[in-house]
CSV table of C-alpha atoms and ligand atoms in Angstrom, one decimal:
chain,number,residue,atom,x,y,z
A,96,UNK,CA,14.2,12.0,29.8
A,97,UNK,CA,14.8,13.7,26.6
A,98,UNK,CA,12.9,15.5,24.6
A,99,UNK,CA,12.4,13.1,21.4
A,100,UNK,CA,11.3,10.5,23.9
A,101,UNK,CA,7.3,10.3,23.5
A,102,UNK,CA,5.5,11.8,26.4
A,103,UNK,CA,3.0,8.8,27.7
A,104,UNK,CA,0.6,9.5,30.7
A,105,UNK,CA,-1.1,6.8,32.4
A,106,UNK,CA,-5.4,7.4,33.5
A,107,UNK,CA,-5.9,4.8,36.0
A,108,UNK,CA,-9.6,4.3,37.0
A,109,UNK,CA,-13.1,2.1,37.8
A,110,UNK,CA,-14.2,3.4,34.2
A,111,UNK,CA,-17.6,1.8,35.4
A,112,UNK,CA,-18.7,2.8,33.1
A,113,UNK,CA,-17.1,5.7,31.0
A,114,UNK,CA,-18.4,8.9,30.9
A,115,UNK,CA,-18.5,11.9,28.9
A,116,UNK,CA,-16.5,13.7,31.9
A,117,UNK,CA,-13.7,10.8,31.2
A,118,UNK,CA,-13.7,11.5,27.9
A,119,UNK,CA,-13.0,15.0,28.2
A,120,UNK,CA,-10.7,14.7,30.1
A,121,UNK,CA,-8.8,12.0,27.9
A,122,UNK,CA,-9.2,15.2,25.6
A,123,UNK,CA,-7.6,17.0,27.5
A,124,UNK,CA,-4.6,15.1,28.4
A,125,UNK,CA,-3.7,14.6,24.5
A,126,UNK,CA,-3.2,17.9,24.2
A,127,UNK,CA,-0.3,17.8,26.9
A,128,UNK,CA,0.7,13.8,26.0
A,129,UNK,CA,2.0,11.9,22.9
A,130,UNK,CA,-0.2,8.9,24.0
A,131,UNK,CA,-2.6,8.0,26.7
A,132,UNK,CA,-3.1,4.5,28.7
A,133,UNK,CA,-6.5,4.2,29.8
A,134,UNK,CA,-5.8,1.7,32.4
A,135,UNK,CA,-9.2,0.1,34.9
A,136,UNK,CA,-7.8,-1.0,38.0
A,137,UNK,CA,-9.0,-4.3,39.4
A,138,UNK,CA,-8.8,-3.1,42.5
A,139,UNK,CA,-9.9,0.3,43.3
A,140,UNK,CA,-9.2,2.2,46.6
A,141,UNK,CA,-13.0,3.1,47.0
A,142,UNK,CA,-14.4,-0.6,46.2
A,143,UNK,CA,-18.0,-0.1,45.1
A,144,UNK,CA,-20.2,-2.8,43.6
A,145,UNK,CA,-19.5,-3.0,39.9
A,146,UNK,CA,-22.4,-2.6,37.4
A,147,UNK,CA,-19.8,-4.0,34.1
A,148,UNK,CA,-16.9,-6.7,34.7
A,149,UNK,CA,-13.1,-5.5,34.3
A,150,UNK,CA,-13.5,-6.7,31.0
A,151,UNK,CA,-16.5,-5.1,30.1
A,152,UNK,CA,-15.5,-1.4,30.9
A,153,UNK,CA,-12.2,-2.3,28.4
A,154,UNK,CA,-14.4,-2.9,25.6
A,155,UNK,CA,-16.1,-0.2,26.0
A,156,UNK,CA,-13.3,2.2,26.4
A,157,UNK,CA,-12.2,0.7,23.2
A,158,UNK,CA,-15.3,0.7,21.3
A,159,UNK,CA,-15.1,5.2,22.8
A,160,UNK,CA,-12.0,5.4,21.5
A,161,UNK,CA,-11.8,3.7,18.7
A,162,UNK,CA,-11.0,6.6,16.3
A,163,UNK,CA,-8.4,7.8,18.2
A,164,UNK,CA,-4.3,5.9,17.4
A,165,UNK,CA,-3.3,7.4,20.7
A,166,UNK,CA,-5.3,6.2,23.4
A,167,UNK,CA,-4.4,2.7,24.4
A,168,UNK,CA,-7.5,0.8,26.9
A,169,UNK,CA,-6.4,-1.8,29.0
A,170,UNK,CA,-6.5,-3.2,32.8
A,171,UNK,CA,-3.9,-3.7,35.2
A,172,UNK,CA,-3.8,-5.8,38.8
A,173,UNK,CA,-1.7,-4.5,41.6
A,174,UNK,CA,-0.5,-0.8,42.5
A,175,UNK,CA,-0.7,1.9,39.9
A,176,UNK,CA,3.0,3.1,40.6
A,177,UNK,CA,4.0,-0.7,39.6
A,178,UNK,CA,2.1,-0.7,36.4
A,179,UNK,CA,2.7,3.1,35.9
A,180,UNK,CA,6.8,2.8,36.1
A,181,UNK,CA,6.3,-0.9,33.7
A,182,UNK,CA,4.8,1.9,31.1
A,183,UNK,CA,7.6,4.4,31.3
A,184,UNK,CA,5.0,6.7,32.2
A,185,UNK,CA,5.3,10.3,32.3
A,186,UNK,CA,2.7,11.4,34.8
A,187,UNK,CA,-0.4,9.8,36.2
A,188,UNK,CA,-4.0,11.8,35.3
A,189,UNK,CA,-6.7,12.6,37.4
A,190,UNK,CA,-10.1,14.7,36.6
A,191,UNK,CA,-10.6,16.9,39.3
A,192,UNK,CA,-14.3,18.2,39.0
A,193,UNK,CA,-14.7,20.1,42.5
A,194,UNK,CA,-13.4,20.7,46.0
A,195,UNK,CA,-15.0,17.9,47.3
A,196,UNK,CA,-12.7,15.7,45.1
A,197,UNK,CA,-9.5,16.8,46.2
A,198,UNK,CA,-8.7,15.1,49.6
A,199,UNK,CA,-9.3,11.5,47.9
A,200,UNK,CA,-6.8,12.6,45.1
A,201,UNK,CA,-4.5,14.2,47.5
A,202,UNK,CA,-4.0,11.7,49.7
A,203,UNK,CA,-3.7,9.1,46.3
A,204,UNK,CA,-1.2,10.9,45.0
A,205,UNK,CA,1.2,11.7,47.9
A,206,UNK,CA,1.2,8.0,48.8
A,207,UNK,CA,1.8,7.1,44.9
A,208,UNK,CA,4.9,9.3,45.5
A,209,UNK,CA,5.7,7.7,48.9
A,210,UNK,CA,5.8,4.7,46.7
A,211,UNK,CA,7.4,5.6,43.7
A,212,UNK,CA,9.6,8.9,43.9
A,213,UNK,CA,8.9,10.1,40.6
A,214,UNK,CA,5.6,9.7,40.1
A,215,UNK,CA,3.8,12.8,39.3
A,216,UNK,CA,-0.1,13.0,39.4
A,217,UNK,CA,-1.2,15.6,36.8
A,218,UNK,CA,-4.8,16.7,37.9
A,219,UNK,CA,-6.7,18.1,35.2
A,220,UNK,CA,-10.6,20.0,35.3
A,221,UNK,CA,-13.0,18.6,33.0
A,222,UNK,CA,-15.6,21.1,31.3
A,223,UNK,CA,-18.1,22.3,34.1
A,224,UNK,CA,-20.9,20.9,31.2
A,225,UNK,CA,-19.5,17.7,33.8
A,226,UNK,CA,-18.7,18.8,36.8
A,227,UNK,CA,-21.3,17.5,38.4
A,228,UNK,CA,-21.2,13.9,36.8
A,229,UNK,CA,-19.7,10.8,38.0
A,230,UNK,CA,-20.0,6.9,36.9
A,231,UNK,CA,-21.8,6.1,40.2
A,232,UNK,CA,-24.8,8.2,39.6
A,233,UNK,CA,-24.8,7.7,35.8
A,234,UNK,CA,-25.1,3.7,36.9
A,235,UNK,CA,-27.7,4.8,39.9
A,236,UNK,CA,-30.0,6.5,37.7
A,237,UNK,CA,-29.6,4.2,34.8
A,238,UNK,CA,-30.6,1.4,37.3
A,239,UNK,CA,-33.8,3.3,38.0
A,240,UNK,CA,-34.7,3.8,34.6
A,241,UNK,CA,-33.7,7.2,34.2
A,242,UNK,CA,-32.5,9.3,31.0
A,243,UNK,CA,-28.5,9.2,30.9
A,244,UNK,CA,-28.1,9.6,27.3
A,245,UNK,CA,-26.4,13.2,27.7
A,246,UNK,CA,-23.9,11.9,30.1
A,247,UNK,CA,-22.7,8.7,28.1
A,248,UNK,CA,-21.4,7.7,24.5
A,249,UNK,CA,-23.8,6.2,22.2
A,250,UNK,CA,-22.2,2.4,22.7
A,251,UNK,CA,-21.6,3.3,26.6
A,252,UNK,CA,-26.0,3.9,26.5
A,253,UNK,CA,-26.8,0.7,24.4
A,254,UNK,CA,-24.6,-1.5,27.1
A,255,UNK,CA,-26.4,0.4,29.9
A,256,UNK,CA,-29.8,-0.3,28.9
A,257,UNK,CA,-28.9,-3.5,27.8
A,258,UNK,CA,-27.3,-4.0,31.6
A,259,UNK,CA,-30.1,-2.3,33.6
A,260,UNK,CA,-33.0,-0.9,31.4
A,261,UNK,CA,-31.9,2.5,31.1
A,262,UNK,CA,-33.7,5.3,29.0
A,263,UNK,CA,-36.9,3.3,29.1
B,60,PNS,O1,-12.1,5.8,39.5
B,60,PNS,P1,-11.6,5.5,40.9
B,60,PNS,O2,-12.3,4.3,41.5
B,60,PNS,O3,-11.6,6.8,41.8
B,60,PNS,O4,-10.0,5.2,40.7
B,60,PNS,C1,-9.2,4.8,41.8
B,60,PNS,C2,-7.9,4.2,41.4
B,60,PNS,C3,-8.2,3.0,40.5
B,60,PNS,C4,-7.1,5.2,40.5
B,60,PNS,C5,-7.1,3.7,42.6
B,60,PNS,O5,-7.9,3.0,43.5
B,60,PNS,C6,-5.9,2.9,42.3
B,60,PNS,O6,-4.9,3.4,41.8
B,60,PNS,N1,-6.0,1.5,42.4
B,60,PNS,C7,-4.9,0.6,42.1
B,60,PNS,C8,-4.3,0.0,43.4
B,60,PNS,C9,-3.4,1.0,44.0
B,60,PNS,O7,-2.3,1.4,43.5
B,60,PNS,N2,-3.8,1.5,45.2
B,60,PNS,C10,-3.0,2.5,46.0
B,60,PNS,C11,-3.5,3.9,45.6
B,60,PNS,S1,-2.7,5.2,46.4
């Protein structure tokens, strides 16, 4: 690798649907990367019931990032490491909020390097403002009707309440 070849990092994910703690940790990575992949797995390790289709939670990664050139938003089918080497990828991104995260992203990342050698999971902290916050409870109290508007982009709310009647 030298050093006039771009830096790209791949963040693989459910994305269901993007929150402000993705976002700031997409922040963060641009600040250590020349681009970004924002990649939504079709199958995720952890399968939950999706609240947005694949599809869906690409649009709306788009419509987040729409300002910014470096961030690409796509899908991919199959294993990370595949779609991560097919992107020349330069490490793989994770948010790490707290302790309770890490054996999940441990084990993820040891057996992404059991699979592919050189893959290298970076694991970055997103601001404690979201440490707390994950896409599963912003879609479980969205679903109930609650408030989520300080944990999601403006577009991410409209699609929610439009989805589930959230902020009512
Ligand atoms: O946001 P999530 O659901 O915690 O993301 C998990 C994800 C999508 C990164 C993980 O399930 C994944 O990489 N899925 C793709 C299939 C794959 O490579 N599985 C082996 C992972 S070690």
């Amino acid at each position: 690798m030298t050093s006039s070849s771009p830096i790209v990092a791949i963040y693989p994910g459910s994305f269901d649907p993007i929150t402000l703690g993705h976002e700031d940790v997409t922040r963060r990575t641009l600040r250590v990367a020349d681009r970004l992949v924002i990649a939504v797995a079709h199958r995720a390790t952890h399968t939950k019931e999706p609240l947005f289709s694949v599809d869906e939670r690409v649009d709306l990664l788009r419509e987040v990032f729409a300002g910014e050139p470096r961030v690409e938003c796509t899908s991919f089918e199959g294993l990370l490491v595949e779609f991560a080497r097919a992107r020349s990828a330069r490490f793989i991104v994770r948010g790490l909020r707290a302790v309770s995260d890490f054996e999940y992203e441990f084990q993820m990342a040891q057996m992404n390097q059991e699979l592919w050698p050189e893959a290298e999971t970076l694991f970055l902290t997103p601001d404690v403002r979201y440490s707390f916050l994950s896409a599963s409870l912003v879609r479980e109290v969205a679903r109930l009707g609650g408030d989520v508007s300080r944990f999601v982009s403006p577009s991410v709310l409209e699609r929610l309440k439009a989805k589930s009647g959230a902020g009512r």
